[in-house]
C-alpha cells in the first residue's frame, strides 16, 4: 500500500477539508478523554447549569408547552429498551435470539399480541391463532427501538399492524445494541467489526427471515424496511433467489440504494479519500462510539438541537415535519452501534454511483494503467428481484435518487412520493399516519393476505373502506371534519427529474403530496421549534410520567386521521 493512499483523488480544497476533519476528530477524542476523568458530581453540576440556562433563556410560553408535553416524551426518552417502550403503551413484546451462519447472535423483537390476547397462542401450530407475519428492519446506526419511540400510539406502525391482527417482528443488525455478541469474537476485538452491507445481505436478513418463518410456521412474510433496511433487502433478495418466495411484498420507506451524495464538503472529502484514511480517523471497530457520551452529558433539549444541526450539516435536512416533543422522545433512541466498514461501504457506493458489494481491493494511487479494465466490483443484481416492491420516498430527501433507483429495479416496482418529506419523516413525522400508513396498508392488503390467514387479519377491509369513505365525504381542499386540510393537493403529481418517466410508465405510480400546510396554533415557526423542547427534570416524580393509553376501535384507528391521504395508485 502506498504511503499516501489518497494522492491524486482529491482537489486542493478537499485536502484542507480532510485536514479539518482530522482536527475535529482529534478534538472530539480529547474532550472525551477529559470527560471520562471528571468526577460524577462535576458532570451533574454542568448538566444542571446547562439546563437552568436553557430554561432561563426560554420564553414563558415555551416553558408551559414543555411542561404540557413532559408527561408523554419523558418516559419514552428514558425507556431503557424495546420491551419497556412497548409496555408504556400497553403491549407485550417477546425477545428472540437468532444465530447467523457466521456465528453472530442477533436480537429479534416480536409484537404478536393485541391488548387483551396476551395469553393466546399465536402462530404456534395448527391449534394456535394464525396471523400473517410482518418483518420491520431499521436503518444505519439504528436499532429496533426507532419504530416504537413515538409520542402517539396511532403514529406507531408496529402497534397499528398488531391491532390489525398481524404478527409483527422487528430485526436488528449485528453490532448494534441488541446484537453485540458473536460465538467467535468479543466486541472489543477488531474482527468482530469486520462487516459491511455484504454480511447483512448474506447472513443477517436471510437468517432472521428463516428463523421467523420457522418459529411462526408461516410460508412467507411481508418486509418493511427503512433507509439502510431497504438497501439490505434489495441486496439479499437479489442474491438469494429462493428468498423471493418467502417475502410476499417489500415496502421500502425512504429507500436507499445509491445516494447522490452528502451536503457537507468535509464529509464528502472523506468519502472520496481512500478507505485507509477513514479507518485511520475512526478506527476499525464501531464508528461514532462517543455519541452515547454526548447524550449523557448534554441537557436533552440541547442534545436535540445538536442532532438537528448535525442533520442539517450532513444532509441538508431541516426536520420541520417532526415536532419538538417527538424529537425529545425519539432522539435518545436514534443512535446504535455499527462498524466503520459499513460506513466505508456506503462511501464506496456513493463515490461510484452504483449499488455494489464491498470493494476489498485497495488500488494504489501510483499504479500504472487502468485497473478497472482488469478488476470490477460485483454489483448487487437488483433487477433479478421477483418480490413485489413498493417504494415510498420523500421529495425533500437528499439521500434518494429515485430515477437511478428505478433503473436498477425490476419493472414491477411501484414508486410513490411524498413531497417535502425528508428521510426521518417516514418514522416520526407528525402526519406519518395520514401520508404513509395508507400506502403501507394498501400494499399489504394487495399482496400479503393469503386466504388461510385472512380471517385472522381482522378489520382490513373495514379500515380501508373507512379511509376512502371519509375522504370522499370531504369537500375538495377540506378534511372530513370540515377543516382546511393540513395535507397536500390531490392534483399534484411529481415526475422524475427533467420531467421524464422511466421505462414502462404504466408500471409506476408517482403519487405525491404537496407541501404540508399549517393551521393556527398547531405548528410553530423554526425559532419557536428550537425553544419548544421539553424540560427533563431529574427530580421529577416518575409516577407522573405513566402512560395510560386507551385502545381505540380498529375500524376507527385510521379513519379519524385521513387528512392528506395520497391519491390511489394508478396500477391498482
XYZ file of C-alpha atoms in Angstrom:
572
model
C 0.000 0.000 0.000
C 1.297 3.451 -0.862
C 2.250 5.800 1.942
C -0.098 8.495 0.593
C -3.200 6.459 -0.295
C -5.371 9.407 -1.372
C -2.834 11.037 -3.693
C -4.403 12.282 -6.923
C -8.003 11.665 -5.806
C -8.730 14.965 -4.032
C -8.597 18.620 -5.015
C -6.605 21.142 -3.019
C -9.676 22.427 -1.162
C -10.646 18.880 -0.305
C -7.234 18.341 1.271
C -7.999 21.285 3.545
C -11.398 19.817 4.392
C -9.765 16.465 5.116
C -7.268 18.176 7.432
C -10.102 19.955 9.235
C -11.960 16.675 9.702
C -8.892 15.118 11.320
C -8.631 18.092 13.667
C -12.301 17.709 14.591
C -11.871 14.001 15.288
C -8.800 14.742 17.431
C -10.646 17.461 19.363
C -13.605 15.170 19.983
C -11.280 12.420 21.266
C -9.511 14.898 23.527
C -12.771 16.195 25.020
C -13.994 12.656 25.510
C -10.819 11.682 27.368
C -11.092 14.718 29.649
C -14.749 13.996 30.318
C -14.068 10.407 31.325
C -11.676 11.698 34.004
C -14.171 14.141 35.528
C -15.929 13.087 38.760
C -19.645 12.389 38.516
C -20.676 15.356 40.745
C -18.935 17.789 38.375
C -20.665 16.269 35.337
C -24.049 16.545 37.063
C -23.308 20.127 38.054
C -22.502 21.097 34.462
C -25.633 19.321 33.282
C -27.858 21.263 35.687
C -26.194 24.553 34.848
C -26.907 23.998 31.153
C -30.495 23.029 31.963
C -31.117 26.129 34.068
C -29.503 28.352 31.450
C -31.665 26.870 28.694
C -34.853 27.274 30.717
C -33.883 30.806 31.692
C -33.499 31.801 28.042
C -36.778 30.166 27.009
C -39.982 32.169 26.870
C -42.797 31.521 29.374
C -44.868 30.090 26.526
C -42.138 27.593 25.681
C -41.785 26.525 29.294
C -45.545 25.948 29.597
C -45.555 23.985 26.352
C -42.700 21.779 27.574
C -44.486 21.070 30.826
C -47.646 20.036 28.959
C -45.720 17.532 26.820
C -43.349 16.298 29.520
C -45.639 13.531 30.730
C -45.518 11.925 27.269
C -41.990 12.484 25.968
C -40.016 11.950 29.186
C -40.901 8.277 29.830
C -40.294 7.434 26.168
C -36.900 9.149 26.171
C -35.923 7.464 29.435
C -37.078 3.948 28.479
C -34.167 1.523 28.632
C -35.085 -0.961 25.911
C -37.638 -2.105 23.355
C -39.850 -4.057 25.729
C -40.105 -1.110 28.126
C -41.140 1.180 25.280
C -43.907 -1.249 24.314
C -45.079 -1.588 27.917
C -45.586 2.182 28.095
C -48.366 1.745 25.529
C -49.731 -1.497 26.971
C -48.202 -4.000 24.525
C -46.415 -7.226 25.364
C -43.172 -7.893 23.463
C -41.045 -11.023 23.184
C -37.282 -11.142 22.705
C -35.679 -13.771 20.470
C -32.099 -14.632 19.511
C -31.123 -15.903 16.058
C -27.678 -17.281 15.242
C -26.306 -16.330 11.836
C -24.332 -18.681 9.650
C -21.085 -16.942 10.606
C -21.705 -17.008 14.352
C -23.282 -13.657 15.261
C -26.204 -13.602 17.684
C -28.904 -11.176 16.604
C -31.732 -9.840 18.743
C -35.265 -10.045 17.361
C -38.369 -8.482 18.898
C -41.895 -9.756 18.453
C -45.223 -7.970 18.857
C -47.763 -10.676 18.185
C -50.488 -9.922 20.711
C -53.077 -7.232 20.704
C -54.078 -5.825 24.057
C -56.141 -8.434 25.866
C -54.941 -11.502 23.947
C -51.538 -11.958 25.616
C -52.391 -15.479 26.774
C -53.348 -16.834 23.361
C -51.112 -18.964 21.166
C -50.111 -17.069 18.036
C -48.715 -18.945 15.011
C -47.675 -21.845 17.226
C -49.059 -24.594 15.017
C -52.485 -25.749 13.821
C -54.009 -25.179 17.266
C -52.911 -21.535 17.539
C -54.319 -18.377 16.023
C -52.956 -17.958 12.511
C -51.693 -14.460 11.699
C -49.823 -13.041 8.740
C -46.243 -12.082 9.595
C -44.712 -8.656 9.004
C -40.995 -8.021 9.462
C -39.637 -4.490 10.033
C -35.965 -3.551 9.776
C -34.229 -0.337 10.849
C -31.674 1.892 9.140
C -27.993 2.764 9.518
C -26.765 3.473 13.073
C -30.161 2.430 14.484
C -31.918 -0.453 16.213
C -35.495 -1.698 16.533
C -36.403 0.990 19.088
C -36.800 3.640 16.384
C -40.096 2.030 15.314
C -41.812 2.348 18.717
C -40.462 5.559 20.305
C -43.344 7.739 19.115
C -45.364 10.034 21.326
C -48.728 8.971 19.898
C -49.892 5.418 19.585
C -51.688 5.906 16.264
C -48.461 7.094 14.622
C -46.622 3.899 15.563
C -46.617 1.479 12.630
C -45.872 -1.724 14.636
C -48.743 -1.020 17.049
C -51.096 -0.336 14.139
C -50.187 -3.628 12.463
C -50.573 -5.576 15.698
C -54.025 -4.095 16.256
C -54.992 -5.207 12.752
C -54.177 -8.832 13.519
C -50.590 -9.117 12.312
C -47.725 -10.979 13.927
C -45.063 -8.237 13.883
C -41.328 -8.916 14.126
C -38.546 -6.336 14.294
C -34.929 -7.133 13.422
C -31.517 -5.826 14.453
C -28.188 -5.718 12.639
C -25.059 -7.292 14.031
C -23.104 -4.943 16.267
C -25.990 -2.787 17.446
C -27.469 -2.585 20.943
C -29.290 -5.931 20.712
C -26.774 -7.875 18.614
C -23.425 -7.213 20.213
C -22.330 -10.809 20.629
C -20.607 -13.426 18.496
C -19.574 -17.037 19.045
C -16.099 -16.318 17.710
C -15.117 -12.775 18.740
C -15.720 -10.339 21.572
C -16.994 -6.836 20.657
C -13.651 -5.475 21.841
C -11.882 -7.405 19.068
C -11.286 -5.838 15.676
C -12.508 -8.962 13.766
C -15.931 -8.594 15.414
C -16.459 -5.333 13.490
C -15.218 -6.654 10.144
C -18.609 -6.499 8.424
C -20.472 -4.351 5.921
C -23.704 -4.482 3.910
C -22.429 -7.718 2.356
C -22.742 -9.567 5.656
C -26.171 -8.065 6.313
C -27.305 -9.370 2.929
C -25.658 -12.807 3.037
C -26.427 -13.617 6.680
C -28.393 -11.217 8.897
C -31.547 -10.680 6.814
C -31.996 -14.201 5.354
C -31.163 -15.904 8.658
C -33.617 -13.648 10.514
C -36.363 -14.326 7.954
C -35.794 -18.088 8.070
C -35.903 -18.042 11.878
C -39.169 -16.081 11.910
C -40.874 -18.338 9.365
C -39.675 -21.438 11.187
C -40.979 -20.095 14.511
C -44.345 -18.949 13.179
C -44.933 -21.902 10.807
C -45.888 -19.469 8.046
C -44.902 -19.850 4.372
C -43.990 -16.185 3.836
C -43.842 -12.755 5.427
C -44.058 -9.096 4.413
C -40.916 -6.975 4.679
C -40.995 -3.286 5.641
C -37.617 -1.592 5.672
C -36.424 1.916 6.460
C -33.353 3.515 4.854
C -30.468 1.022 5.053
C -33.052 -1.597 5.988
C -34.323 -1.235 2.418
C -30.814 -1.494 0.972
C -30.271 -4.723 2.893
C -33.498 -6.129 1.437
C -32.561 -5.044 -2.097
C -29.232 -6.783 -1.673
C -30.420 -10.008 -0.043
C -33.381 -10.527 -2.405
C -31.083 -10.029 -5.391
C -28.539 -12.659 -4.319
C -30.934 -15.198 -2.744
C -33.449 -16.227 -5.444
C -35.245 -18.671 -3.144
C -35.804 -15.913 -0.590
C -38.154 -14.151 -3.015
C -40.770 -16.832 -2.466
C -40.587 -16.201 1.286
C -41.247 -12.437 1.029
C -44.686 -11.703 -0.444
C -44.218 -7.909 -0.601
C -41.377 -5.491 0.124
C -42.369 -1.988 1.293
C -39.378 0.390 1.225
C -39.681 3.521 3.369
C -37.134 6.220 2.468
C -35.345 3.707 0.212
C -31.579 3.775 -0.043
C -29.603 2.239 -2.881
C -27.104 4.674 -4.401
C -27.455 8.064 -2.645
C -26.382 11.042 -4.788
C -24.039 12.412 -2.117
C -23.764 14.415 1.088
C -24.318 18.097 1.758
C -21.148 18.501 3.818
C -17.955 19.204 1.875
C -15.853 17.937 4.762
C -17.587 14.563 4.834
C -17.580 14.469 1.035
C -13.790 14.774 1.078
C -13.625 11.796 3.418
C -15.949 9.905 1.097
C -13.638 10.478 -1.874
C -10.497 9.538 0.003
C -9.062 6.060 0.300
C -10.747 3.794 2.905
C -7.442 3.681 4.783
C -7.909 7.351 5.670
C -11.370 6.721 7.131
C -10.130 3.737 9.115
C -7.248 5.868 10.358
C -9.649 8.590 11.534
C -12.345 6.401 13.111
C -10.622 3.082 13.747
C -11.687 -0.382 12.620
C -14.282 -1.025 15.304
C -17.552 0.824 15.947
C -17.938 4.267 14.390
C -19.058 7.317 16.379
C -18.958 5.419 19.633
C -18.727 8.718 21.514
C -22.340 9.584 20.596
C -23.527 7.905 23.776
C -21.154 10.117 25.801
C -22.589 13.331 24.376
C -26.108 12.103 25.015
C -25.262 11.527 28.675
C -23.544 14.898 29.082
C -25.896 17.271 27.294
C -29.236 18.503 28.523
C -31.902 16.780 26.336
C -33.096 19.964 24.642
C -29.518 20.926 23.797
C -28.813 17.380 22.590
C -31.821 17.583 20.235
C -30.615 20.948 18.956
C -27.167 19.438 18.357
C -28.646 16.481 16.423
C -30.743 18.836 14.291
C -27.683 20.885 13.381
C -25.726 17.734 12.501
C -28.531 16.515 10.205
C -28.643 19.919 8.538
C -24.849 19.964 8.127
C -24.567 16.433 6.747
C -27.721 16.025 4.663
C -29.455 19.408 4.469
C -32.475 18.141 6.458
C -34.433 20.679 8.500
C -36.672 18.130 10.285
C -39.564 20.609 10.278
C -42.150 17.821 9.947
C -41.129 16.296 13.291
C -42.486 18.051 16.378
C -40.066 19.189 19.114
C -41.533 16.877 21.741
C -41.241 13.941 19.300
C -37.551 14.767 18.874
C -37.088 14.797 22.636
C -38.700 11.373 22.850
C -37.019 9.760 19.828
C -33.516 11.234 19.530
C -32.245 9.383 22.629
C -33.088 6.153 20.755
C -31.677 7.279 17.402
C -28.071 6.069 17.672
C -26.853 2.497 17.877
C -23.506 0.921 17.047
C -22.322 -0.238 13.662
C -18.934 -0.834 12.068
C -16.749 1.765 10.412
C -16.515 -0.662 7.496
C -20.267 -0.305 6.883
C -19.875 3.471 6.507
C -16.873 2.926 4.229
C -19.044 0.624 2.120
C -21.644 3.380 1.740
C -18.905 5.838 0.757
C -17.797 3.433 -1.971
C -21.377 3.147 -3.246
C -21.846 6.935 -3.300
C -18.455 7.561 -4.906
C -19.046 5.020 -7.690
C -22.753 5.739 -8.115
C -23.656 2.056 -8.132
C -25.145 -0.377 -5.612
C -22.153 -2.677 -5.336
C -20.588 -5.094 -2.906
C -17.716 -4.017 -0.686
C -14.502 -3.295 -2.589
C -11.793 -5.230 -0.772
C -9.073 -4.361 -3.264
C -7.247 -1.137 -2.442
C -5.967 0.394 -5.648
C -2.602 2.016 -5.155
C -2.616 5.662 -6.256
C 0.659 5.316 -8.160
C -0.475 2.262 -10.129
C 0.172 2.416 -13.868
C -2.631 1.531 -16.259
C -6.366 1.269 -15.972
C -7.026 -1.113 -13.100
C -10.791 -1.117 -13.756
C -10.052 -2.920 -17.008
C -8.874 -5.946 -15.056
C -10.955 -5.657 -11.886
C -14.639 -4.855 -11.400
C -16.522 -4.848 -8.122
C -19.592 -7.087 -8.208
C -22.928 -5.259 -8.239
C -25.995 -6.492 -6.426
C -28.216 -7.803 -9.272
C -31.327 -5.999 -8.076
C -33.178 -6.410 -11.371
C -33.484 -10.111 -10.542
C -35.837 -9.436 -7.613
C -39.205 -11.167 -8.097
C -40.878 -9.940 -4.906
C -43.402 -7.089 -5.429
C -41.761 -3.800 -4.428
C -43.447 -0.596 -3.227
C -41.179 2.438 -2.788
C -42.317 5.315 -0.554
C -39.838 8.168 -0.869
C -39.635 11.805 0.187
C -39.418 14.637 -2.292
C -37.045 16.523 0.024
C -34.878 13.518 0.879
C -31.306 14.210 -0.239
C -30.396 10.512 0.014
C -32.879 9.338 -2.630
C -32.176 9.386 -6.355
C -35.448 7.859 -7.499
C -34.558 7.967 -11.195
C -31.362 5.963 -10.693
C -33.109 3.597 -8.303
C -35.909 2.728 -10.701
C -33.394 1.983 -13.461
C -31.801 -0.668 -11.253
C -35.034 -2.269 -10.023
C -37.428 -4.657 -11.817
C -40.245 -3.208 -13.895
C -42.953 -4.318 -11.473
C -41.698 -1.784 -8.913
C -44.251 0.831 -7.782
C -42.941 4.191 -6.520
C -44.947 6.761 -4.559
C -43.526 10.092 -3.446
C -44.451 12.484 -0.663
C -43.225 15.989 -1.435
C -41.455 17.887 1.367
C -40.883 14.671 3.324
C -37.296 14.135 4.408
C -35.617 10.913 5.481
C -36.596 10.640 9.159
C -40.127 11.846 8.475
C -41.091 8.303 7.445
C -40.510 7.287 11.064
C -41.547 10.260 13.177
C -43.385 12.941 11.157
C -46.466 14.398 12.816
C -48.674 13.247 9.930
C -46.953 9.966 9.055
C -50.150 8.040 9.864
C -52.066 10.076 7.261
C -49.494 10.267 4.469
C -47.539 6.997 4.749
C -49.592 4.374 6.569
C -52.423 4.224 3.980
C -49.871 3.258 1.317
C -48.424 0.578 3.611
C -51.882 -0.803 4.361
C -52.737 -0.792 0.684
C -49.593 -2.747 -0.230
C -50.194 -5.321 2.499
C -53.852 -5.719 1.564
C -52.975 -6.238 -2.079
C -50.070 -8.665 -1.704
C -49.806 -10.034 1.806
C -53.122 -11.604 2.808
C -53.295 -15.237 1.712
C -56.654 -16.942 2.106
C -55.706 -19.089 5.065
C -54.772 -16.109 7.228
C -57.351 -13.570 6.040
C -59.762 -14.464 8.813
C -57.143 -13.702 11.442
C -56.187 -10.345 9.916
C -59.433 -8.755 11.069
C -60.528 -5.290 10.139
C -58.527 -4.716 6.971
C -61.440 -4.202 4.605
C -63.305 -2.126 7.150
C -60.322 0.109 7.845
C -59.576 0.668 4.177
C -63.230 1.382 3.368
C -63.448 3.781 6.296
C -60.449 5.745 4.999
C -61.838 6.090 1.490
C -65.414 6.828 2.560
C -64.408 9.587 4.941
C -62.114 11.128 2.361
C -64.890 11.049 -0.260
C -67.275 12.898 2.050
C -64.864 15.793 2.443
C -65.172 18.710 0.051
C -62.122 19.417 -2.155
C -59.416 21.034 -0.047
C -61.165 20.079 3.187
C -60.808 17.271 5.664
C -63.750 15.053 6.695
C -64.343 17.214 9.775
C -64.724 20.337 7.617
C -61.398 21.941 8.487
C -58.884 23.037 5.922
C -56.740 20.086 5.018
C -53.224 20.340 6.502
C -52.050 17.816 3.912
C -51.483 18.108 0.162
C -53.348 18.788 -3.052
C -54.751 15.730 -4.768
C -53.988 17.027 -8.254
C -50.267 17.479 -7.753
C -48.070 14.894 -9.436
C -44.337 14.519 -9.210
C -42.319 13.445 -12.204
C -38.792 12.260 -12.375
C -36.029 14.839 -12.824
C -36.254 16.724 -16.158
C -39.892 15.668 -16.421
C -39.027 12.163 -17.575
C -40.879 8.966 -16.831
C -38.951 5.706 -16.590
C -39.311 2.791 -18.988
C -42.843 1.496 -18.888
C -44.667 4.421 -17.312
C -47.767 2.327 -16.724
C -45.822 0.164 -14.304
C -45.154 3.020 -11.917
C -47.231 5.289 -9.719
C -45.619 8.554 -8.731
C -48.472 9.661 -6.492
C -47.206 12.520 -4.368
C -48.239 15.060 -1.811
C -47.759 18.824 -1.803
C -46.140 20.768 0.967
C -47.821 20.354 4.342
C -49.696 23.460 5.385
C -50.038 24.605 8.975
C -53.067 25.651 10.971
C -53.021 28.366 13.566
C -51.811 27.142 16.918
C -50.779 23.716 15.600
C -47.280 24.391 14.283
C -44.590 26.821 15.395
C -42.042 28.639 13.317
C -38.487 27.374 13.177
C -37.170 29.519 16.021
C -40.045 28.526 18.283
C -39.485 24.877 17.432
C -35.983 25.056 18.809
C -37.349 26.590 22.014
C -40.243 24.144 22.178
C -38.124 21.485 23.817
C -39.173 19.704 26.894
C -37.844 20.117 30.407
C -36.356 16.805 31.505
C -36.167 17.427 35.243
C -34.094 14.842 37.103
C -36.031 15.458 40.304
C -39.469 14.903 38.763
C -41.711 12.195 40.162
C -41.531 9.219 37.783
C -45.093 8.222 38.650
C -46.289 11.378 36.920
C -44.995 10.025 33.629
C -47.107 6.868 33.498
C -48.818 6.480 30.138
C -52.355 5.191 30.169
C -53.229 4.704 26.512
C -56.710 3.727 25.538
C -57.450 1.039 22.992
C -59.243 2.629 20.020
C -61.593 0.632 17.870
C -59.689 -0.978 14.985
C -62.017 0.368 12.313
C -61.581 3.892 13.666
C -57.829 3.723 14.128
C -57.056 5.354 10.794
C -60.479 6.672 9.865
C -60.133 9.639 12.210
C -56.833 10.719 10.645
C -57.428 10.772 6.900
C -56.137 14.252 6.038
C -53.567 14.195 3.297
C -54.078 10.623 2.108
C -52.443 10.359 -1.300
C -54.392 9.579 -4.433
C -54.998 5.963 -5.280
C -52.341 4.064 -7.178
C -52.763 4.103 -10.915
C -51.682 0.493 -11.136
C -54.308 -0.860 -8.758
